[in-house]
PDB file of C-alpha atoms in Angstrom:
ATOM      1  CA  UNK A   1      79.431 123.484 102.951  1.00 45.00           C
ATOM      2  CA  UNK A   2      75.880 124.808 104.819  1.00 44.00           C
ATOM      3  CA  UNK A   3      75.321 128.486 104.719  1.00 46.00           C
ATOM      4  CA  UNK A   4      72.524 130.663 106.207  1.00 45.00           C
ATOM      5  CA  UNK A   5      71.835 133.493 104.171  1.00 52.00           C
ATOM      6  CA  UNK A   6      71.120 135.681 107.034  1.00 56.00           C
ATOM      7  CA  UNK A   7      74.381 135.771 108.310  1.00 58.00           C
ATOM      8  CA  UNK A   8      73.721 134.201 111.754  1.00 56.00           C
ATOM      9  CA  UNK A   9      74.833 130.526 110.610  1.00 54.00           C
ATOM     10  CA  UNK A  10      77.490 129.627 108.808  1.00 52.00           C
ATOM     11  CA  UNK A  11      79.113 126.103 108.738  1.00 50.00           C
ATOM     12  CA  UNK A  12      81.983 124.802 106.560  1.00 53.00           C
ATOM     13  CA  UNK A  13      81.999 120.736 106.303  1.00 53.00           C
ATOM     14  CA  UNK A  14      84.937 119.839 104.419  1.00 53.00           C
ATOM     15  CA  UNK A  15      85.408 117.323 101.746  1.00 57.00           C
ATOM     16  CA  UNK A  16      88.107 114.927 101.534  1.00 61.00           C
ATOM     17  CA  UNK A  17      91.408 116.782  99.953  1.00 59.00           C
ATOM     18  CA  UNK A  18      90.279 120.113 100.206  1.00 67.00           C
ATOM     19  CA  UNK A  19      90.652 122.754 102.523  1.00 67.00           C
ATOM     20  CA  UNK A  20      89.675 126.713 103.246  1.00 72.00           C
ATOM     21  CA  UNK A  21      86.678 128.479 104.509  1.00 76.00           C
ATOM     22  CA  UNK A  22      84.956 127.339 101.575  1.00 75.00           C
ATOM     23  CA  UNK A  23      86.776 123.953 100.749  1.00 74.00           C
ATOM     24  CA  UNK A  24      88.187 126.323  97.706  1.00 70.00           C
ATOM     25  CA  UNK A  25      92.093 124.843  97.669  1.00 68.00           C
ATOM     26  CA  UNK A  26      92.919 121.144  96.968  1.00 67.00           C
ATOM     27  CA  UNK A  27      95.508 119.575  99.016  1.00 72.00           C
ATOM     28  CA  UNK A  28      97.445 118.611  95.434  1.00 77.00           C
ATOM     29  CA  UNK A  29      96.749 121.644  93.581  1.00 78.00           C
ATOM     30  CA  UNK A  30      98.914 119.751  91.270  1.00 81.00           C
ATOM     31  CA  UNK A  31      97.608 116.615  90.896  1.00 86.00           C
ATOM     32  CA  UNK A  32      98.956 113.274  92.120  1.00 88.00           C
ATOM     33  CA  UNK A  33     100.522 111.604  88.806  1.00 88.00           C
ATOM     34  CA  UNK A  34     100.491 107.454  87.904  1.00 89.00           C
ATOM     35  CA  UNK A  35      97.943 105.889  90.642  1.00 90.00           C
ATOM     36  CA  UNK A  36      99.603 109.303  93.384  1.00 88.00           C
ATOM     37  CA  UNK A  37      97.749 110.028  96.247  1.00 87.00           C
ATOM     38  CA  UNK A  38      97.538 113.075  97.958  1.00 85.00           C
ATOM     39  CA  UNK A  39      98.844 113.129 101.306  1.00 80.00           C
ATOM     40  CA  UNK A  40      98.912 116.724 102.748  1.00 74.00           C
ATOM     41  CA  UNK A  41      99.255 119.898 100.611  1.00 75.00           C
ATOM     42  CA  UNK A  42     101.061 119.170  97.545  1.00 75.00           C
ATOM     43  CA  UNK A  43     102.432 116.227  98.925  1.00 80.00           C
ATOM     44  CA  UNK A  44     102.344 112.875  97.075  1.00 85.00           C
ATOM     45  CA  UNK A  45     102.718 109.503  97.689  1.00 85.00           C
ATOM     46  CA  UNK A  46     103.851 107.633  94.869  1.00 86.00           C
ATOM     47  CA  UNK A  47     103.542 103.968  94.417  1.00 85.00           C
ATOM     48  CA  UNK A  48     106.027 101.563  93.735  1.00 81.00           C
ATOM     49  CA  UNK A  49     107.627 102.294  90.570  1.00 82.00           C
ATOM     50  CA  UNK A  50     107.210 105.848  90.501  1.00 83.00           C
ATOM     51  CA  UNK A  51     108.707 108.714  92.405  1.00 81.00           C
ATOM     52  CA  UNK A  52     108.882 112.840  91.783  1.00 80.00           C
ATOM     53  CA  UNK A  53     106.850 115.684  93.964  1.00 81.00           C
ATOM     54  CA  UNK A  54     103.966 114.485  92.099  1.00 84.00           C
ATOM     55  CA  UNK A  55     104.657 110.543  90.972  1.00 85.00           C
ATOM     56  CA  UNK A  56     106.039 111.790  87.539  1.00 82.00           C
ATOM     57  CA  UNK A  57     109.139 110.677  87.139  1.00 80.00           C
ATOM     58  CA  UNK A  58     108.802 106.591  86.575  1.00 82.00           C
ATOM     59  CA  UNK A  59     111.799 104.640  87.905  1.00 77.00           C
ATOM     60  CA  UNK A  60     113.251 102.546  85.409  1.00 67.00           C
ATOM     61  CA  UNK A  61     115.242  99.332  86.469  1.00 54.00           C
ATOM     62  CA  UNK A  62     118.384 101.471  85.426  1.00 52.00           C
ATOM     63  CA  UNK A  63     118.250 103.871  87.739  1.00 48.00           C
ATOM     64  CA  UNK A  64     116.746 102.072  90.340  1.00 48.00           C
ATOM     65  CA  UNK A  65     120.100 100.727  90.597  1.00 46.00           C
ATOM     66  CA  UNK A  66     121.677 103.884  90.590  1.00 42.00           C
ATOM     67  CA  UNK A  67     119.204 105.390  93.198  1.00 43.00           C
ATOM     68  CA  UNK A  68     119.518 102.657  95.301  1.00 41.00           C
ATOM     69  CA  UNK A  69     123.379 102.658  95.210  1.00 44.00           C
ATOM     70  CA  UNK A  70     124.022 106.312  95.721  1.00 45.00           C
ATOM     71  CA  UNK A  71     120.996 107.707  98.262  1.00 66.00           C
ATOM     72  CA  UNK A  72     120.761 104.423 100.551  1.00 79.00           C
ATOM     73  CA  UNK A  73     123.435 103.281 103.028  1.00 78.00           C
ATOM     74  CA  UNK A  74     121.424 100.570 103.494  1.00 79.00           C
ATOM     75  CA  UNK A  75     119.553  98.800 101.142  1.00 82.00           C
ATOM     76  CA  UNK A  76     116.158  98.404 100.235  1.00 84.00           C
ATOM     77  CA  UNK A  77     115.032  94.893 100.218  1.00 83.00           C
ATOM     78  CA  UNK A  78     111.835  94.869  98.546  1.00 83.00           C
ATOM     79  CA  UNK A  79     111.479  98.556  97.693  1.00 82.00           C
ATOM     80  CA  UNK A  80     113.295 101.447  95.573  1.00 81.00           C
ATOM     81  CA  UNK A  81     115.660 104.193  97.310  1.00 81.00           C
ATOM     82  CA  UNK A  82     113.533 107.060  96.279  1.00 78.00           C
ATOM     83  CA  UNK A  83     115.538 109.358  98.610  1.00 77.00           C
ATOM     84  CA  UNK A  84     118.497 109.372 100.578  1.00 79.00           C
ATOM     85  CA  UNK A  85     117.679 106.464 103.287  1.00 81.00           C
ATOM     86  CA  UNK A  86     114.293 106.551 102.093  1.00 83.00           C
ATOM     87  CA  UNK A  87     112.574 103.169 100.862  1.00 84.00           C
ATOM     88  CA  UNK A  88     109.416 103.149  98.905  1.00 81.00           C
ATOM     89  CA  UNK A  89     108.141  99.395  99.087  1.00 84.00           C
ATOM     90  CA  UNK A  90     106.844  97.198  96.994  1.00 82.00           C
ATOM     91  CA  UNK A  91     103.098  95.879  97.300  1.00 82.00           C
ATOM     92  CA  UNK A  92     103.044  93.547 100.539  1.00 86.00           C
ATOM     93  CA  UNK A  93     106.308  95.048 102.121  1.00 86.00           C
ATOM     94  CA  UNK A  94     107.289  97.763 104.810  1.00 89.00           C
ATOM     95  CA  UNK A  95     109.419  98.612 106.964  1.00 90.00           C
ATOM     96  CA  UNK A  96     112.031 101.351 106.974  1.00 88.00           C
ATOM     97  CA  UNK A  97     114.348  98.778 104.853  1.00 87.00           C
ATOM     98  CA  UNK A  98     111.042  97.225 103.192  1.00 88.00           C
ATOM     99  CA  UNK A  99     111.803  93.824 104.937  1.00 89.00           C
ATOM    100  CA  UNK A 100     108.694  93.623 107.173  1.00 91.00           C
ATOM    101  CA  UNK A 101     105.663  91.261 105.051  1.00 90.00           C
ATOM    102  CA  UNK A 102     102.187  92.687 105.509  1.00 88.00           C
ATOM    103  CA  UNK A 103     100.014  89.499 106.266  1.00 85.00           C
ATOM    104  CA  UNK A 104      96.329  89.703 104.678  1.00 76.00           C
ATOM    105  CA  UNK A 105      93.466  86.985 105.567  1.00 63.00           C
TER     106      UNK A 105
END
């Protein structure tokens, strides 16, 4: 953030995950829990293994079962139901079913 003092210029640059005249709120005012990353205001996006408004609640391969049995009509292949017909995938998968590999060189 650049300010003139005088009044006449005033310029706000804002930083990643922050937002307001004076880049005074944080997107996650809550922070992101367990490796969470903030994707709009207190919004998180949990990876694999984890799931909750801010990654706090750890999915456990009991209730991964459950979750994916009772929020899914169709199920995940290489991800957790974290939602109903909502996939979070595993590392290397995508897809709205997680069946899609992501190819790296």
């Amino acid at each position: 953030m650049v300010e003139n003092v005088s009044g006449k210029i005033s310029v706000t640059v804002l930083v990643g995950g922050y937002y307001g005249l004076r880049c005074e709120f944080s997107k996650c005012m809550i922070p992101c829990l367990n490796g969470g990353r903030c994707r709009g205001v207190n919004s998180c996006r949990c990876p694999f293994g984890f799931s909750g408004d801010h990654c706090e609640i750890e999915l456990t391969t009991s209730n991964r079962s459950i979750s994916q049995r009772h929020t899914c009509s169709v199920p995940c292949r290489h991800g957790i139901c974290v939602s109903p017909n909502k996939c979070e995938c595993q590392r290397g998968w995508r897809g709205k079913k997680c069946s899609r590999r992501i190819y790296t060189d």
